[in-house]
Coordinates of N, CA, C and O in Angstrom, one line a residue:
X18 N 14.2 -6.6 1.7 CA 13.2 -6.9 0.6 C 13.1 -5.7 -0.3 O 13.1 -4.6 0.2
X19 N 13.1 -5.8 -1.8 CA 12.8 -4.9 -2.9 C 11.2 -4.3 -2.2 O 10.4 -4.7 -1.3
X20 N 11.2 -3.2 -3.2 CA 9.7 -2.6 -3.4 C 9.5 -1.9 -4.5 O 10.1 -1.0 -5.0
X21 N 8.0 -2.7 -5.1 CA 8.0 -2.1 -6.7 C 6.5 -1.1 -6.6 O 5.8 -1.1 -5.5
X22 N 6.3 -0.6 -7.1 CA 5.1 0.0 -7.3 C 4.9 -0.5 -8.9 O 5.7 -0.5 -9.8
X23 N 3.4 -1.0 -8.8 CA 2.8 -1.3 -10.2 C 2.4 -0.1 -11.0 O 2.5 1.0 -10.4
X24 N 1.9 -0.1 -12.1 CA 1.5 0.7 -13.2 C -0.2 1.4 -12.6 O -0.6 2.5 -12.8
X25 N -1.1 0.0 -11.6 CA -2.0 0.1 -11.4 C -2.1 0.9 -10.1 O -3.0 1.6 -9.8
X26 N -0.7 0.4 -9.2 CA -0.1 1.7 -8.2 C -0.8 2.9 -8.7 O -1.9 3.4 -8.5
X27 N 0.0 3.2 -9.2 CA 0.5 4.5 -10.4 C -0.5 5.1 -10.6 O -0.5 6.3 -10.5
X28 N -1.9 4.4 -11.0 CA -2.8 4.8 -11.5 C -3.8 5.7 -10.3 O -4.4 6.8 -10.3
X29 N -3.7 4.4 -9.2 CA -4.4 5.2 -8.1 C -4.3 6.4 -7.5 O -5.0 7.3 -7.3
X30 N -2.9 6.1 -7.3 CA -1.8 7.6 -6.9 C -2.3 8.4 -7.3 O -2.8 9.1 -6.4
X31 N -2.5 8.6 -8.8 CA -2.3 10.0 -9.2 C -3.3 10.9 -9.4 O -3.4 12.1 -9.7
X32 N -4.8 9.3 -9.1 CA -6.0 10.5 -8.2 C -6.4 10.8 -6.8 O -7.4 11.1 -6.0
X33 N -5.5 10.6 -6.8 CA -5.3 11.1 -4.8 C -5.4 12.2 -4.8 O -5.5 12.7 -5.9
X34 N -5.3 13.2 -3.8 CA -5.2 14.7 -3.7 C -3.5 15.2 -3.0 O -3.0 14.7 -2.0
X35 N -3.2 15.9 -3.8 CA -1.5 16.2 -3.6 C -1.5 16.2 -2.3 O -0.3 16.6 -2.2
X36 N -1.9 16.2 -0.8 CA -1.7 16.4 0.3 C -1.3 15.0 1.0 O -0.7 14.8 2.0
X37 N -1.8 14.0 0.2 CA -2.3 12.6 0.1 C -1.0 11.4 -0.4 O -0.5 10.4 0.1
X38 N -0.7 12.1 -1.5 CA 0.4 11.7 -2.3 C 1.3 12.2 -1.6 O 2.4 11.6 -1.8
X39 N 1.4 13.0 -0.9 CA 2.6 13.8 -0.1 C 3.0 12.7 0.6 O 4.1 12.2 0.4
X40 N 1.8 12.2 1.6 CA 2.2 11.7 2.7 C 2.9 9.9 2.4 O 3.7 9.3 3.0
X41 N 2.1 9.6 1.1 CA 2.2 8.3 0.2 C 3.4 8.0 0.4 O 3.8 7.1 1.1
X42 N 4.1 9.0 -0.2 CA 5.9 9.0 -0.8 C 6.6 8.9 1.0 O 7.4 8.1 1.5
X43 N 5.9 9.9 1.4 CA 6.7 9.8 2.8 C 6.6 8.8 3.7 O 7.4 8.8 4.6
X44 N 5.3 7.5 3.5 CA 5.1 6.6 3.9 C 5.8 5.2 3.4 O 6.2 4.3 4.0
X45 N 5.7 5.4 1.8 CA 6.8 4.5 0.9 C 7.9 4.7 1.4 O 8.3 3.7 2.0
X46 N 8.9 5.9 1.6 CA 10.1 5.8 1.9 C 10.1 5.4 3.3 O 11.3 5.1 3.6
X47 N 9.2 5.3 4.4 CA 9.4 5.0 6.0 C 9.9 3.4 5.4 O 11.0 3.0 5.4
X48 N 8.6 2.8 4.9 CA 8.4 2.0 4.9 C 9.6 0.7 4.4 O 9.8 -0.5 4.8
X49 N 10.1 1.3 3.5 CA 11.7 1.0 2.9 C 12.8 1.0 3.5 O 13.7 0.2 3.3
X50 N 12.8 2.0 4.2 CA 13.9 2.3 5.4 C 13.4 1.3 6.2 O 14.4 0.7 6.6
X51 N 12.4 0.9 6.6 CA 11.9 0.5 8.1 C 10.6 -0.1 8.5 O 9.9 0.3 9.4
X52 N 10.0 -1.8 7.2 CA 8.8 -1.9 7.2 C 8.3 -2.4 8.4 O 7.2 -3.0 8.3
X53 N 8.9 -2.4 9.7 CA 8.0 -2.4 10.6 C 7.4 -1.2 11.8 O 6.9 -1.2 12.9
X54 N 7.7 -0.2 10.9 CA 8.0 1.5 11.8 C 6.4 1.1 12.1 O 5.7 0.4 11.3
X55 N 5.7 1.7 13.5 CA 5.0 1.7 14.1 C 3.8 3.0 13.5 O 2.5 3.0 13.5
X56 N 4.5 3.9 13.1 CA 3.3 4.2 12.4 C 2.7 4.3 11.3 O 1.9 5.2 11.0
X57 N 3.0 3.3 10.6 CA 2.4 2.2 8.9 C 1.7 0.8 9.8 O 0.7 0.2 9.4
X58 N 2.2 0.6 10.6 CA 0.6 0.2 11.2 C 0.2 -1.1 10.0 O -1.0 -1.1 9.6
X59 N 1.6 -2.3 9.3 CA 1.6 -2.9 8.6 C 0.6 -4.3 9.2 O 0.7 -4.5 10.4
X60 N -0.4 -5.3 8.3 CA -0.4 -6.1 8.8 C -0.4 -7.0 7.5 O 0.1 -6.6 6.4
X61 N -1.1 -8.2 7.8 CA -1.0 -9.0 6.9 C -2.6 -9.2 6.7 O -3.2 -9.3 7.8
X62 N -3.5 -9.2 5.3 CA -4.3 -9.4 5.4 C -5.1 -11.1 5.0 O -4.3 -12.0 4.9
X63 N -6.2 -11.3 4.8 CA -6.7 -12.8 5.0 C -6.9 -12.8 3.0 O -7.1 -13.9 2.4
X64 N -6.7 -11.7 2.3 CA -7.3 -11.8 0.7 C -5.9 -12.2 0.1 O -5.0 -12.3 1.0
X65 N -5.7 -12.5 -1.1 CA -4.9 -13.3 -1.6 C -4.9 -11.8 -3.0 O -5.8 -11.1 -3.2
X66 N -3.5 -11.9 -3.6 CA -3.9 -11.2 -5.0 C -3.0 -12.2 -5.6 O -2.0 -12.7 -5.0
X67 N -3.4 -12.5 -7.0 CA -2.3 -13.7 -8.1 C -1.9 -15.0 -7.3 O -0.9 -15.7 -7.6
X68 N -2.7 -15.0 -6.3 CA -1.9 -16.6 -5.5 C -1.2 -16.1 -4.3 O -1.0 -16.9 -3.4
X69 N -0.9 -14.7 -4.2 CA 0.2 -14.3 -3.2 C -0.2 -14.0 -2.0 O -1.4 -13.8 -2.1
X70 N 0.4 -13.8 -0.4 CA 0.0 -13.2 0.5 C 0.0 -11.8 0.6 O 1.1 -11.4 0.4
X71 N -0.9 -10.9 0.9 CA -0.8 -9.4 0.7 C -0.8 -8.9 2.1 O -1.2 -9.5 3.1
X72 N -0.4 -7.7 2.0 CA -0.1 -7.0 3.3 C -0.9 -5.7 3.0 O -1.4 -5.7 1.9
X73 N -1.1 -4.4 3.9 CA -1.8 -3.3 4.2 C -0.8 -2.6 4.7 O 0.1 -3.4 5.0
X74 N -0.3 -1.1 5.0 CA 0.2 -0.4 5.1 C -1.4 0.7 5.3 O -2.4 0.7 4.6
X75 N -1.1 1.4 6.5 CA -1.8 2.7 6.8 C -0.8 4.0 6.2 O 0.4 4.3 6.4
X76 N -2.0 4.6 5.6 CA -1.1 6.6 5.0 C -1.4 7.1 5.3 O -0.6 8.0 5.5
X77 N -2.4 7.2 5.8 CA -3.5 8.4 7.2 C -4.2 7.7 7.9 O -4.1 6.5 8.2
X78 N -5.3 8.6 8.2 CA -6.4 7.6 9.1 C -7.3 7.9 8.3 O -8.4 8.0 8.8
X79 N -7.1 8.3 6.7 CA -8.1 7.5 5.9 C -7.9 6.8 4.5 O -8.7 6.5 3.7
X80 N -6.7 6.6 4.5 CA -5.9 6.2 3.5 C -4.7 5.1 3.4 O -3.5 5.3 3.6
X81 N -5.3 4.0 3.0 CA -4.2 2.7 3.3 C -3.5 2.0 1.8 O -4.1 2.2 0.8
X82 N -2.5 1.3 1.8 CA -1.6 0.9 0.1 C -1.6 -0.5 0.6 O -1.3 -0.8 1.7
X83 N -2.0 -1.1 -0.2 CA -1.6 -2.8 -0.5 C -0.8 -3.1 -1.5 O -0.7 -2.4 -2.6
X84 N 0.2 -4.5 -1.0 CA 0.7 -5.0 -1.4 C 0.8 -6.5 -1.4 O 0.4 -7.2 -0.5
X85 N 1.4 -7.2 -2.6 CA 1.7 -8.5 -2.1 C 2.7 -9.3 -2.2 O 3.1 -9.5 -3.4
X86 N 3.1 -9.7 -1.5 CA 4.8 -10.5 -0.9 C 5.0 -11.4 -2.3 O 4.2 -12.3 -2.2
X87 N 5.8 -11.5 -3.5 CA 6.4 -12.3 -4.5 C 7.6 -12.4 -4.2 O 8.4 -11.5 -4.4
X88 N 8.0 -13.5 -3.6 CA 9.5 -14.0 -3.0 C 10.0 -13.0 -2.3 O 9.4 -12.6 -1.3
X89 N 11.0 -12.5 -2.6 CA 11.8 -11.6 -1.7 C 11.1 -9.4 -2.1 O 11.3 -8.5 -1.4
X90 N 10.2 -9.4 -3.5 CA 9.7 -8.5 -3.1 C 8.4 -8.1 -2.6 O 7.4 -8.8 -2.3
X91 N 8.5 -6.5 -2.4 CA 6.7 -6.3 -2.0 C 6.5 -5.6 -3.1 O 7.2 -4.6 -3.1
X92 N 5.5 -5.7 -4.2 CA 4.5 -5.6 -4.8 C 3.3 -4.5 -4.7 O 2.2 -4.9 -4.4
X93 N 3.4 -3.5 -4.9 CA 2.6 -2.4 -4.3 C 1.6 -2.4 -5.5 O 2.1 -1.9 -6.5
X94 N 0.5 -2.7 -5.5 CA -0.9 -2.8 -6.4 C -2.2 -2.1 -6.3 O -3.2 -2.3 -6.9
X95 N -1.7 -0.9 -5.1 CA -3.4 -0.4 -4.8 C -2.8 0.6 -3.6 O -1.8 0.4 -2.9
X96 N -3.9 2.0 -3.8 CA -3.7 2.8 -3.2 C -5.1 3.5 -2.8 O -5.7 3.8 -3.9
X97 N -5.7 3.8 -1.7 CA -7.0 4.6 -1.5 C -7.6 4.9 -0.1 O -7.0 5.3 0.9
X98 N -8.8 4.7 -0.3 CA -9.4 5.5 1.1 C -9.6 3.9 1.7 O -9.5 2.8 1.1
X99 N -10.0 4.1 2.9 CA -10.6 3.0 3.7 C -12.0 2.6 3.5 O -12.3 1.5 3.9
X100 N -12.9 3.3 2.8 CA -13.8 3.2 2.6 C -13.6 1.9 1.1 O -14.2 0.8 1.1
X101 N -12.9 2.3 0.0 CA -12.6 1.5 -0.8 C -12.1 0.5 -1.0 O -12.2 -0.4 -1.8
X102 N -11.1 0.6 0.4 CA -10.3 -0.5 0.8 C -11.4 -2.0 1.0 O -11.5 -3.1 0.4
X103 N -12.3 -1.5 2.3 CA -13.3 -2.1 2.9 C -14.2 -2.5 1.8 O -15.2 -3.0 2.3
X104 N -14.3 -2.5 0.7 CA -15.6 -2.3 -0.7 C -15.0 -3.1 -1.6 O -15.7 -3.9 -2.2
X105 N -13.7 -3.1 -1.8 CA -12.7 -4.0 -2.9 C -11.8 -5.4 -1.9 O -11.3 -6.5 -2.4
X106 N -11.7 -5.0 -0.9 CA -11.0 -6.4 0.1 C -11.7 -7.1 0.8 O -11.3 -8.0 1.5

């Protein structure tokens, strides 16, 4: 499967704190190499984004990225804390 990062990605990202984004990139690239690697801790969640099924990815243990499955790619639309996650999902 492709993987895109949106614009609104992009936006989250880049108020993250560089220690944060560090781990992002290094969890994007697990994730690409290998989206069932055990510690991204992927699932599928019950919210819908545009009609689509979305998925969750863990970046730390306070920091998780959504995405959502459009045919053969994943969709990356959101990046933040768990507190936000829990507040916007």
């Amino acid at each position: 499967m492709r993987n895109v990062r949106r614009a609104e990605w992009h936006a989250h990202f880049d108020r993250l704190p560089q220690h944060i984004r560090a781990l992002a990139e290094k969890s994007f690239t697990r994730f690409c190499n290998n989206a069932g690697h055990p510690s991204l801790r992927v699932r599928k969640m019950r919210s819908r984004h545009r009609g689509h099924e979305c998925i969750e990815a863990t970046i730390s243990m306070d920091y998780r990225a959504v995405a959502y499955i459009d045919g053969s790619t994943y969709v990356w639309f959101w990046i933040g804390t768990h507190n936000a996650f829990d507040s916007r999902f």
